[in-house]
Amino acid sequence: MTEHSASYQGSHEGRHPGAAARPADPRGALRRAPQASAAPAGDGLPQQPRRSPAAGAEAEHSQPQSPSPEPVRPQGPPPGGERRSGQPRPAGQPTAMRRDGDRLRFVGAATRRIARGIDLDEIVMGLCRATVPTFSDAILVYLREPLPVGDERPTGPMVLRLRRTDRIPDAVDDTESEGVPAATVIVPPIELAPDSVELCEVRSGGALAEVLRGVRPVFADSPAALAALPELLGGDRAVPTGRRAILAPLRGRRRVIGAAVFLRHPNRDAFDADDLLVAGQLATHSALGIDKAVLYGREAYIADELQRTMLPETLPHPTGVRLASRYLPAAETARVGGDWYDAIPLPGSRVALVVGDVMGHSMTSAAIMGQLRTTAQTLAGLDLPPQEVLHHLDEQAQRLGTDRMATCLYAVYDPVSHRITIANAGHPPPVLLHLGGRAEVLRVPPGAPIGVGGVDFEAVELDAPAGATLLLYTDGLVESRLRDVWTGIEQLRERLAATAQLTGPDHSPPLEALCDDVLDMLGPGDRDDDIALLAARFDGIAPSDVAYWFLDPEDAAPGRARRLARSALARWGLEEMTDSVELLVSEVVTNAVRYASRPVTLRLLRTDVLRCEVGDDVPQLPRQRQARATDEGGRGLFLVNRLARRWGATRLSTGKVVWFELARPADR
């Protein structure tokens, strides 16, 4: 027998062709029927019209007809003690399931549909679509607000929120009623909640709380449900009587998480004891699915937060280089992985560019990635050469475990010398896109992965011309089941060259658009692994914007530093900054000369700011302190802190560098 659509969002194919279409009530709550279609005595619901057999429904939820040619007869006396006439039900109306096989097939199909859902809305929708109209004519689903997660204990009173309702759409009665011609009587649908989203607070010790605590479904005519349904639906609502409604608690693994109300029209057979068991099965499967969906949502949230905190929240803005990055997980179900990227500012306006890939894409891989990334940041702060950084990362990976393998590429870009130093640990080589549109795969020694142990790493120094773009990536971008890594690298090189041709030989492609275009090369079968992408556009610092000197550690060094700084500012047209720069340079150089045993370096850089760097061979970093009124010194860093835009000190392998920045007059 063909069934009707279960959702209020479904079609109206079952209507009489002469009737005007009426939009389905989005909440669908109980209205009282007009007198012309009043229900028999004892039933509190309006008369349901006969429906056309043309109305479609899903095959897996349809009710199979009995093979017997005889009309379907009830298995017991109907409600009220009356015996039915034995006449067959008009075609198109939902029939009750009278055989155990029908119920088993329905429960199996319904639970399969509910189990398909992976999130909360899909599971609730699956319950509604599976039961309406095959099992009931309407359904209400209430869930706790908020839903408890796992073993956490809810605080405060239990509050239920109406999450979703479904019902059979409006229909037209095609029979004559009290002299009114056919196809003109609009039969009201079952209405569920005429208002907006409802909240129902479950009173402790009340009738609804007792039903929910009992877990088992109950008929509307049971003493417990007679008081519980008005509390759930609202006292001003028409509550169905008899066995036209079932109230089924939804219980998860630990506690009750909601309730479901199943409703039938008066012209349909009332629920029986076997239907009560069916409602219990549907409620149990739905509640367990909702419980797991909530747990899955929490796990997905934790995974997203873990991955987000493991990767840089924002990229720095170092002098002479522009950066852009992308990260894509392997799939929606694998939100965490071991791929990472980083950009670390270094002394001397340099920047370290790092990209790595820990084996696997799981929580363990993400945790190891976080430890290696933290180690790389610490080593970069010591200003170690790239090969030394990889050596220490290799030792750290071995301390984490014998099977902790990772690949990594570590590069240091110097915008003053326009050079880049790269060391590789088993990672795919970077690609350099030149300003003219030529893309080349850099020849970098491959090295062994991190975690192998006992392997020396080698660094190479290459030119990094202004306007060029360096692309660092993980193997998920170039390797998949459909292509090997070298084929993917060649495709990446060709893609970069083709993109550069679109902007012309004199202009570099926009960095963000370039990253998006690179990711567009991925096909449907190319997402087997995480993807981390870091792009660096080299602008560099022109030699005319750099002034560099060596100062002997003697008493005359501060005066000479002031004269050199004054001449550089005059050459750059920054005479307005002379007083401030001379004062701060004198204080920093004086502190360096006092403790240094080798020549002190002084460097001025003119970019969007004026940067001054003073280096010496003493590893101890200066600390700002509060000088007393009787002290003759100790106020140099206080002046630097007050007058400079930013300042800091960085320890090097050969000593330290103290630097400060001043805003240029045009930027003030």
XYZ file of C-alpha atoms in Angstrom:
668
model
C 0.000 0.000 0.000
C 1.373 3.398 -0.928
C 1.983 5.804 1.969
C 2.058 9.596 2.157
C 5.007 11.913 2.711
C 6.040 12.053 6.368
C 7.347 15.587 6.623
C 5.601 18.908 6.650
C 8.204 19.941 4.115
C 7.035 17.247 1.678
C 4.881 17.586 -1.418
C 1.077 17.814 -1.626
C 0.650 15.190 -4.309
C -2.109 13.444 -2.342
C -4.511 16.408 -2.515
C -7.665 16.533 -4.563
C -6.969 18.305 -7.872
C -9.718 20.792 -7.249
C -8.486 21.994 -3.891
C -6.388 25.097 -3.346
C -2.933 24.413 -1.953
C -2.415 25.366 1.670
C 1.066 25.685 3.147
C 1.802 23.189 5.877
C 1.899 24.576 9.371
C 5.641 24.639 10.212
C 5.049 23.526 13.783
C 1.941 21.515 13.100
C 0.117 21.571 16.498
C -3.322 20.294 17.554
C -6.316 22.418 16.375
C -9.878 21.505 17.179
C -11.822 20.173 14.195
C -14.995 21.890 12.925
C -18.322 20.279 13.739
C -18.721 18.979 10.212
C -15.745 16.644 10.663
C -15.920 16.033 14.398
C -14.352 12.881 15.725
C -16.414 10.164 17.346
C -17.109 10.501 21.036
C -14.118 9.718 23.170
C -11.554 10.888 20.590
C -10.077 14.353 20.864
C -8.750 14.640 17.308
C -10.340 15.821 14.033
C -11.470 13.479 11.268
C -8.702 12.660 8.769
C -9.641 12.601 5.064
C -9.126 9.740 2.689
C -5.965 10.178 0.647
C -5.219 9.390 -2.939
C -3.015 6.366 -3.577
C -0.880 8.604 -5.815
C 0.806 10.176 -2.807
C 4.310 8.713 -2.593
C 6.483 7.697 0.308
C 9.747 5.919 0.802
C 9.591 2.248 -0.080
C 11.548 1.092 2.927
C 8.887 2.442 5.309
C 5.760 1.388 3.415
C 3.365 -1.047 5.043
C 3.054 -4.258 3.057
C -0.490 -5.402 2.340
C -1.653 -8.761 3.389
C -1.595 -11.259 0.507
C -5.101 -12.361 1.454
C -7.839 -10.865 -0.738
C -10.055 -10.479 2.301
C -10.218 -7.093 4.002
C -7.822 -6.424 6.843
C -9.558 -7.046 10.167
C -8.513 -5.846 13.610
C -6.951 -8.348 15.965
C -9.189 -7.294 18.838
C -12.171 -5.149 19.627
C -11.701 -1.479 18.778
C -11.618 1.214 21.443
C -15.021 1.761 23.001
C -16.126 -1.865 22.658
C -17.544 -1.488 19.103
C -16.753 -4.118 16.480
C -15.739 -2.899 13.074
C -17.857 -3.679 10.042
C -15.186 -5.660 8.214
C -15.323 -3.367 5.205
C -11.922 -2.627 3.641
C -10.333 0.734 4.445
C -10.585 3.290 1.638
C -7.542 3.307 -0.617
C -4.743 5.695 0.257
C -5.210 5.765 4.046
C -2.398 4.527 6.336
C -3.191 1.152 7.827
C -1.962 -0.289 11.072
C 0.663 -2.989 10.941
C -1.161 -6.210 11.823
C 1.532 -8.822 11.371
C 4.699 -9.350 13.343
C 6.646 -9.485 10.097
C 5.357 -6.039 9.132
C 6.468 -4.590 12.430
C 9.880 -6.215 12.250
C 10.441 -4.921 8.737
C 9.319 -1.452 9.764
C 11.517 -1.369 12.883
C 14.493 -2.601 10.887
C 14.039 0.012 8.170
C 13.389 2.796 10.691
C 16.438 1.999 12.824
C 18.611 1.850 9.716
C 17.399 5.286 8.729
C 18.015 6.667 12.214
C 21.472 5.093 12.326
C 22.490 6.846 9.094
C 22.643 10.183 10.882
C 25.984 11.354 12.212
C 24.910 14.623 13.796
C 22.008 15.609 16.016
C 19.720 17.089 13.349
C 20.150 14.127 11.011
C 19.176 11.640 13.722
C 16.103 13.603 14.823
C 15.020 14.046 11.203
C 15.552 10.348 10.585
C 13.221 9.506 13.478
C 10.534 11.864 12.170
C 10.720 10.747 8.562
C 10.774 7.058 9.523
C 7.627 7.208 11.665
C 5.337 9.609 9.765
C 3.016 8.433 8.222
C 3.899 4.730 8.457
C 3.651 4.451 12.225
C 1.975 7.708 13.264
C 0.332 10.703 11.642
C 2.412 13.230 13.580
C 5.359 13.314 15.957
C 6.930 15.783 18.369
C 10.531 15.426 19.536
C 11.669 17.214 22.701
C 15.321 17.307 23.817
C 17.001 18.585 26.936
C 18.308 22.119 26.880
C 21.274 21.971 27.037
C 22.038 18.374 26.122
C 24.460 16.733 28.596
C 27.713 15.437 27.133
C 29.161 12.127 28.262
C 29.403 11.744 32.021
C 28.899 15.384 32.924
C 26.142 16.039 35.444
C 23.571 18.632 34.394
C 22.989 21.457 36.838
C 19.656 23.072 37.496
C 16.178 21.819 36.586
C 15.495 19.699 33.510
C 14.275 21.805 30.600
C 12.915 20.262 27.388
C 12.929 22.166 24.097
C 10.742 21.242 21.153
C 13.414 20.254 18.634
C 11.353 19.119 15.631
C 7.822 18.190 14.544
C 6.579 16.288 11.509
C 3.042 15.496 10.354
C 1.022 14.499 7.315
C 0.406 17.662 5.199
C -2.978 19.332 4.845
C -5.536 17.390 2.835
C -8.978 17.763 1.269
C -11.868 15.444 2.073
C -13.348 14.187 -1.200
C -16.620 13.017 0.390
C -19.841 14.925 0.868
C -20.414 16.225 4.379
C -23.815 17.543 5.508
C -24.807 18.640 2.032
C -21.523 20.286 1.172
C -20.280 19.133 -2.259
C -17.215 16.922 -2.448
C -13.714 18.429 -2.668
C -14.714 21.566 -0.791
C -14.306 20.542 2.862
C -10.816 21.392 4.080
C -9.911 18.926 6.805
C -7.605 20.415 9.436
C -4.340 18.555 9.896
C -3.035 17.359 13.191
C -1.542 20.421 14.809
C 1.299 20.143 17.221
C 2.641 23.498 18.366
C 0.986 26.673 17.077
C 3.528 28.883 18.814
C 7.242 29.247 18.209
C 9.923 27.039 19.788
C 8.761 25.904 23.197
C 10.547 25.333 26.465
C 9.062 22.999 29.042
C 10.539 22.917 32.527
C 10.060 19.476 34.069
C 8.923 19.924 37.652
C 10.689 17.723 40.145
C 8.229 15.116 41.394
C 5.645 16.063 38.762
C 3.750 13.721 36.463
C 6.063 14.336 33.497
C 9.139 13.668 35.623
C 7.630 10.364 36.767
C 6.954 9.249 33.179
C 10.451 10.199 32.065
C 11.947 8.407 35.053
C 9.993 5.278 34.149
C 11.683 5.188 30.696
C 8.975 2.966 29.135
C 6.469 4.461 26.634
C 2.902 4.965 27.856
C -0.475 5.482 26.177
C -2.223 8.814 26.449
C -5.078 7.202 28.400
C -2.800 5.908 31.149
C -3.068 7.741 34.479
C 0.567 8.892 34.282
C 0.231 10.283 30.739
C -3.088 12.037 31.441
C -1.202 14.462 33.687
C 2.164 14.376 31.896
C 0.972 15.325 28.392
C -0.665 18.644 29.410
C 2.538 19.533 31.257
C 4.619 18.762 28.160
C 2.339 20.209 25.458
C 0.951 23.086 27.494
C -2.272 23.362 29.447
C -4.029 25.386 26.724
C -3.505 22.745 24.040
C -5.910 20.003 23.008
C -4.454 16.780 24.369
C -5.430 13.582 22.502
C -7.424 11.044 24.439
C -7.625 7.295 24.299
C -4.855 5.372 22.617
C -4.294 7.917 19.878
C -1.012 9.110 21.405
C 2.114 7.530 22.872
C 4.543 9.377 25.126
C 7.995 7.782 24.860
C 10.957 8.974 26.975
C 14.308 9.221 25.183
C 17.011 7.766 27.411
C 20.701 7.833 26.461
C 23.553 5.946 28.039
C 23.387 7.753 31.374
C 20.130 9.689 31.701
C 16.916 10.819 30.042
C 17.690 13.306 27.280
C 14.202 14.026 25.944
C 10.809 12.686 24.939
C 8.871 11.816 21.776
C 5.092 12.008 21.277
C 3.496 9.859 18.537
C -0.042 10.840 17.394
C -2.697 9.171 15.215
C -5.898 10.494 13.624
C -9.280 9.207 14.819
C -10.047 7.532 11.471
C -6.988 5.348 11.852
C -6.689 2.343 14.128
C -5.566 3.268 17.609
C -2.204 2.183 18.936
C -2.096 -1.259 20.519
C 0.284 -3.006 22.885
C 2.621 -4.071 20.072
C 2.835 -0.475 18.857
C 3.967 0.455 22.339
C 6.932 -1.889 21.904
C 7.689 -0.360 18.492
C 7.669 3.132 20.000
C 10.056 1.956 22.687
C 12.461 0.569 20.087
C 12.400 3.785 18.076
C 12.935 5.896 21.186
C 15.854 3.744 22.365
C 17.665 3.795 19.023
C 17.099 7.529 18.625
C 18.279 8.355 22.148
C 21.458 6.322 21.806
C 22.122 7.918 18.416
C 21.594 11.403 19.858
C 23.911 10.575 22.755
C 26.634 9.456 20.361
C 26.082 12.475 18.104
C 26.605 14.801 21.067
C 29.785 12.951 22.017
C 30.973 13.083 18.402
C 30.301 16.815 18.311
C 32.349 17.312 21.462
C 35.212 15.214 20.060
C 35.118 17.161 16.808
C 35.215 20.426 18.756
C 38.220 19.230 20.794
C 39.992 18.112 17.628
C 39.363 21.452 15.937
C 40.605 23.368 18.973
C 43.691 21.172 19.249
C 44.582 21.641 15.603
C 43.908 25.372 15.749
C 46.134 25.890 18.783
C 48.899 23.733 17.323
C 49.135 25.926 14.219
C 49.978 29.657 14.174
C 46.908 31.768 14.818
C 48.372 34.586 12.716
C 51.545 34.937 10.704
C 54.120 37.591 11.640
C 54.953 40.574 9.444
C 58.742 40.485 9.194
C 60.668 43.105 7.293
C 61.271 42.369 3.614
C 58.951 39.361 3.232
C 55.217 38.755 2.892
C 53.625 35.494 4.036
C 50.480 33.464 3.345
C 49.468 29.984 4.503
C 46.807 27.304 4.161
C 45.942 24.142 6.086
C 43.496 21.419 4.990
C 42.771 18.253 7.020
C 42.679 14.920 5.255
C 38.876 14.648 5.650
C 35.994 15.887 7.774
C 36.250 12.764 9.916
C 40.020 13.266 10.399
C 40.186 16.842 11.628
C 43.639 16.605 13.193
C 46.950 15.668 11.681
C 50.682 16.013 11.935
C 51.291 18.676 9.283
C 52.437 22.093 10.445
C 53.993 25.324 9.238
C 55.565 28.260 11.020
C 57.276 31.601 10.417
C 59.646 32.790 13.164
C 61.262 36.271 13.180
C 65.013 36.139 13.822
C 67.623 38.768 14.743
C 68.900 40.936 11.921
C 65.461 41.208 10.259
C 65.723 37.597 9.147
C 62.872 35.088 9.260
C 62.804 31.302 9.642
C 60.325 29.418 7.436
C 59.384 25.937 8.655
C 57.098 23.231 7.308
C 56.860 19.681 8.644
C 54.826 16.498 8.506
C 54.506 13.944 11.315
C 53.544 10.443 10.228
C 49.783 9.825 10.447
C 46.804 12.105 11.042
C 45.492 11.436 14.530
C 45.478 13.022 17.968
C 48.867 11.423 18.663
C 50.316 12.867 15.470
C 48.980 16.300 16.374
C 50.478 16.082 19.871
C 53.900 15.110 18.503
C 53.634 17.870 15.930
C 52.991 20.390 18.688
C 56.079 19.269 20.595
C 58.302 19.408 17.519
C 56.946 22.829 16.561
C 57.645 24.161 20.051
C 61.150 22.712 19.908
C 61.751 24.343 16.524
C 60.645 27.726 17.869
C 63.015 27.405 20.829
C 65.930 26.409 18.610
C 65.177 29.237 16.207
C 65.332 31.685 19.127
C 68.912 30.528 19.731
C 69.737 31.501 16.126
C 71.212 28.101 15.311
C 72.041 27.203 11.706
C 69.285 25.271 9.868
C 71.197 21.987 9.894
C 71.708 22.263 13.654
C 68.014 22.888 14.177
C 67.163 19.688 12.295
C 69.785 17.773 14.280
C 68.209 18.801 17.581
C 64.721 18.058 16.256
C 65.943 14.575 15.353
C 67.151 14.051 18.919
C 63.854 15.315 20.318
C 61.869 12.917 18.107
C 63.954 9.990 19.345
C 63.247 10.977 22.953
C 59.516 10.967 22.202
C 59.625 7.362 20.959
C 61.284 4.987 18.556
C 58.458 5.206 16.003
C 58.096 8.993 15.986
C 58.950 9.854 12.393
C 58.561 13.211 10.687
C 59.840 15.165 7.732
C 60.809 18.820 7.999
C 62.212 21.633 5.906
C 63.827 24.599 7.676
C 64.828 27.751 5.764
C 66.238 31.109 6.896
C 65.734 34.167 4.681
C 67.956 37.244 5.016
C 66.335 40.281 3.347
C 69.557 42.308 3.497
C 71.754 39.846 1.617
C 68.835 38.459 -0.476
C 69.929 34.940 0.343
C 68.142 31.912 1.789
C 69.699 28.979 3.652
C 67.768 25.690 3.511
C 68.192 22.327 5.274
C 65.953 19.347 4.546
C 64.982 16.242 6.523
C 63.266 13.929 4.047
C 60.726 16.570 2.953
C 59.573 17.376 -0.619
C 61.760 20.142 -2.095
C 60.427 23.716 -2.221
C 59.466 25.470 -5.441
C 60.728 28.984 -6.257
C 58.599 31.122 -8.572
C 60.677 33.904 -10.135
C 59.348 37.328 -11.064
C 59.460 36.558 -14.792
C 57.164 33.553 -14.404
C 59.762 30.779 -14.312
C 59.157 28.149 -11.641
C 61.970 25.867 -10.516
C 62.247 23.037 -8.034
C 65.166 23.916 -5.764
C 67.994 21.415 -5.548
C 68.142 20.710 -1.832
C 69.824 17.620 -0.307
C 66.903 15.352 0.706
C 68.346 14.129 4.008
C 66.740 11.517 6.258
C 63.466 11.990 8.139
C 63.509 13.245 11.697
C 63.550 10.383 14.169
C 65.897 8.087 12.236
C 68.891 9.150 14.301
C 72.611 9.237 13.514
C 72.182 11.196 10.248
C 73.955 14.417 9.366
C 71.928 17.172 7.760
C 73.321 19.474 5.112
C 72.364 23.089 4.402
C 72.635 24.955 1.116
C 72.610 28.713 0.521
C 70.738 30.007 -2.526
C 69.815 33.340 -4.073
C 66.406 34.769 -3.136
C 65.845 37.615 -5.638
C 63.333 40.355 -4.923
C 59.868 39.560 -6.252
C 60.372 35.788 -6.111
C 57.968 33.519 -4.216
C 59.053 30.465 -2.241
C 56.451 27.749 -1.770
C 56.856 25.249 1.091
C 54.319 22.410 1.299
C 53.702 18.929 2.666
C 53.398 15.777 0.577
C 49.602 15.762 0.786
C 49.613 18.459 -1.903
C 51.619 16.495 -4.456
C 51.146 12.807 -3.599
C 48.027 10.643 -3.677
C 46.812 7.230 -4.753
C 46.496 8.544 -8.315
C 50.003 10.002 -8.709
C 53.468 9.694 -7.246
C 55.229 12.526 -5.467
C 57.499 13.584 -8.346
C 54.604 13.701 -10.800
C 52.750 15.896 -8.333
C 55.760 18.195 -7.896
C 56.013 18.655 -11.645
C 52.300 19.444 -11.843
C 52.750 21.986 -9.036
C 55.633 23.637 -10.884
C 53.596 23.858 -14.072
C 50.617 25.257 -12.171
C 52.730 28.011 -10.601
C 54.239 28.928 -13.945
C 50.811 29.071 -15.598
C 49.449 31.276 -12.805
C 52.409 33.652 -13.087
C 51.813 34.047 -16.823
C 48.385 35.525 -16.106
C 49.858 38.509 -14.233
C 52.622 39.231 -16.729
C 56.415 39.137 -16.460
C 56.731 42.341 -14.422
C 54.227 41.567 -11.678
C 54.060 38.742 -9.161
C 50.681 37.048 -8.676
C 48.810 38.021 -5.483
C 49.983 35.808 -2.664
C 46.593 34.797 -1.250
C 45.166 34.104 -4.700
C 48.257 32.065 -5.532
C 47.657 29.794 -2.519
C 44.037 29.269 -3.509
C 45.010 28.508 -7.085
C 47.554 25.937 -5.919
C 44.913 24.129 -3.863
C 42.576 24.095 -6.872
C 44.902 21.636 -8.571
C 43.679 18.922 -6.208
C 41.311 16.437 -7.805
C 38.522 14.368 -6.207
C 40.904 11.516 -5.347
C 43.828 13.642 -4.227
C 42.807 14.228 -0.591
C 44.541 11.294 1.092
C 46.598 13.300 3.576
C 46.745 16.613 5.391
C 48.023 19.630 3.485
C 50.099 22.451 4.940
C 51.156 25.280 2.647
C 53.417 28.275 3.375
C 54.177 30.882 0.704
C 56.798 33.635 1.163
C 57.111 36.620 -1.207
C 60.639 38.060 -1.028
C 60.719 41.846 -1.162
C 64.111 42.228 0.494
C 65.772 45.392 1.730
C 67.700 47.468 -0.800
C 71.430 48.047 -0.047
C 70.790 51.799 -0.098
C 68.497 51.353 2.924
C 71.160 49.648 5.054
C 74.007 51.263 7.010
C 76.478 48.945 8.791
C 79.575 49.677 10.936
C 82.061 48.051 13.303
C 82.976 49.924 16.487
C 85.955 49.147 18.677
C 85.020 48.605 22.366
C 86.493 51.870 23.672
C 85.238 55.008 25.379
C 85.028 56.940 22.109
C 82.658 54.389 20.544
C 79.375 56.065 21.675
C 80.404 59.429 20.208
C 81.436 57.822 16.914
C 78.128 55.920 16.814
C 76.197 59.180 17.179
C 78.086 60.800 14.270
C 77.596 57.786 11.996
C 73.885 57.625 12.762
C 73.519 61.382 12.136
C 75.150 61.104 8.700
C 72.973 58.127 7.696
C 69.800 59.958 8.691
C 70.865 63.008 6.698
C 71.459 60.799 3.641
C 67.971 59.315 3.996
C 66.273 62.645 4.613
C 65.268 61.739 8.179
C 66.860 64.685 9.996
C 63.746 65.037 12.172
C 64.682 61.815 13.920
C 68.284 62.788 14.659
C 67.879 63.727 18.325
C 65.954 60.608 19.300
C 68.176 58.242 17.336
C 71.421 59.769 18.689
C 70.182 59.486 22.277
C 69.061 55.863 21.990
C 72.077 54.734 19.937
C 74.406 56.313 22.486
C 72.710 54.497 25.398
C 72.687 51.060 23.734
C 76.270 51.321 22.397
C 77.521 52.513 25.794
C 76.048 49.423 27.458
C 77.591 47.134 24.819
C 81.058 48.677 24.993
C 81.131 48.402 28.781
C 81.139 44.570 28.685
C 82.282 43.631 25.149
C 85.765 42.342 24.368
C 85.380 42.297 20.577
C 84.197 44.939 18.082
C 80.588 46.035 18.442
C 78.325 46.074 15.372
C 75.909 48.912 14.597
C 73.330 48.602 11.817
C 70.522 50.928 10.721
C 67.706 49.686 8.483
C 65.272 51.995 6.700
C 62.008 50.230 5.865
C 58.508 51.202 6.922
C 60.178 51.930 10.287
C 63.708 52.870 11.291
C 65.380 49.892 12.975
C 68.660 50.043 14.900
C 70.599 46.882 15.891
C 73.634 46.777 18.186
C 75.476 43.472 18.566
C 78.250 42.365 20.928
C 79.888 39.139 22.118
C 78.300 39.062 25.598
C 75.491 36.459 25.866
C 73.783 37.987 28.931
C 70.618 39.823 27.941
C 70.000 43.314 29.397
C 67.074 43.785 31.757
C 65.247 47.002 32.489
C 65.396 47.999 36.164
C 64.229 50.897 38.268
C 67.207 53.146 39.073
C 67.364 54.828 42.463
C 67.717 58.583 42.848
C 71.375 58.270 43.878
C 72.370 55.934 40.997
C 74.510 57.390 38.236
C 73.470 54.775 35.668
C 70.732 52.248 34.987
C 68.440 54.575 33.029
C 69.464 53.690 29.463
C 66.873 50.954 28.858
C 64.258 53.087 30.595
C 64.795 55.759 27.929
C 64.723 53.158 25.172
C 61.450 51.769 26.513
C 59.867 55.234 26.660
C 61.021 56.598 23.283
C 61.123 53.519 21.018
C 58.122 52.041 19.282
C 59.397 48.542 20.074
C 62.605 47.109 21.449
C 64.065 43.772 22.440
C 67.157 41.652 22.886
C 67.972 38.295 21.271
C 70.704 35.889 22.294
C 72.920 34.602 19.472
C 75.411 31.780 19.310
C 78.172 34.434 19.290
C 76.621 36.906 21.748
C 73.460 38.998 21.543
C 71.711 41.747 19.600
C 69.798 44.623 21.188
C 67.428 46.349 18.798
C 64.801 49.081 18.783
C 62.421 50.557 16.226
C 61.236 54.138 15.729
C 58.290 55.244 13.643
C 59.249 57.368 10.656
C 57.926 60.948 10.546
C 55.382 60.142 7.845
C 53.898 57.370 10.015
C 53.606 59.343 13.233
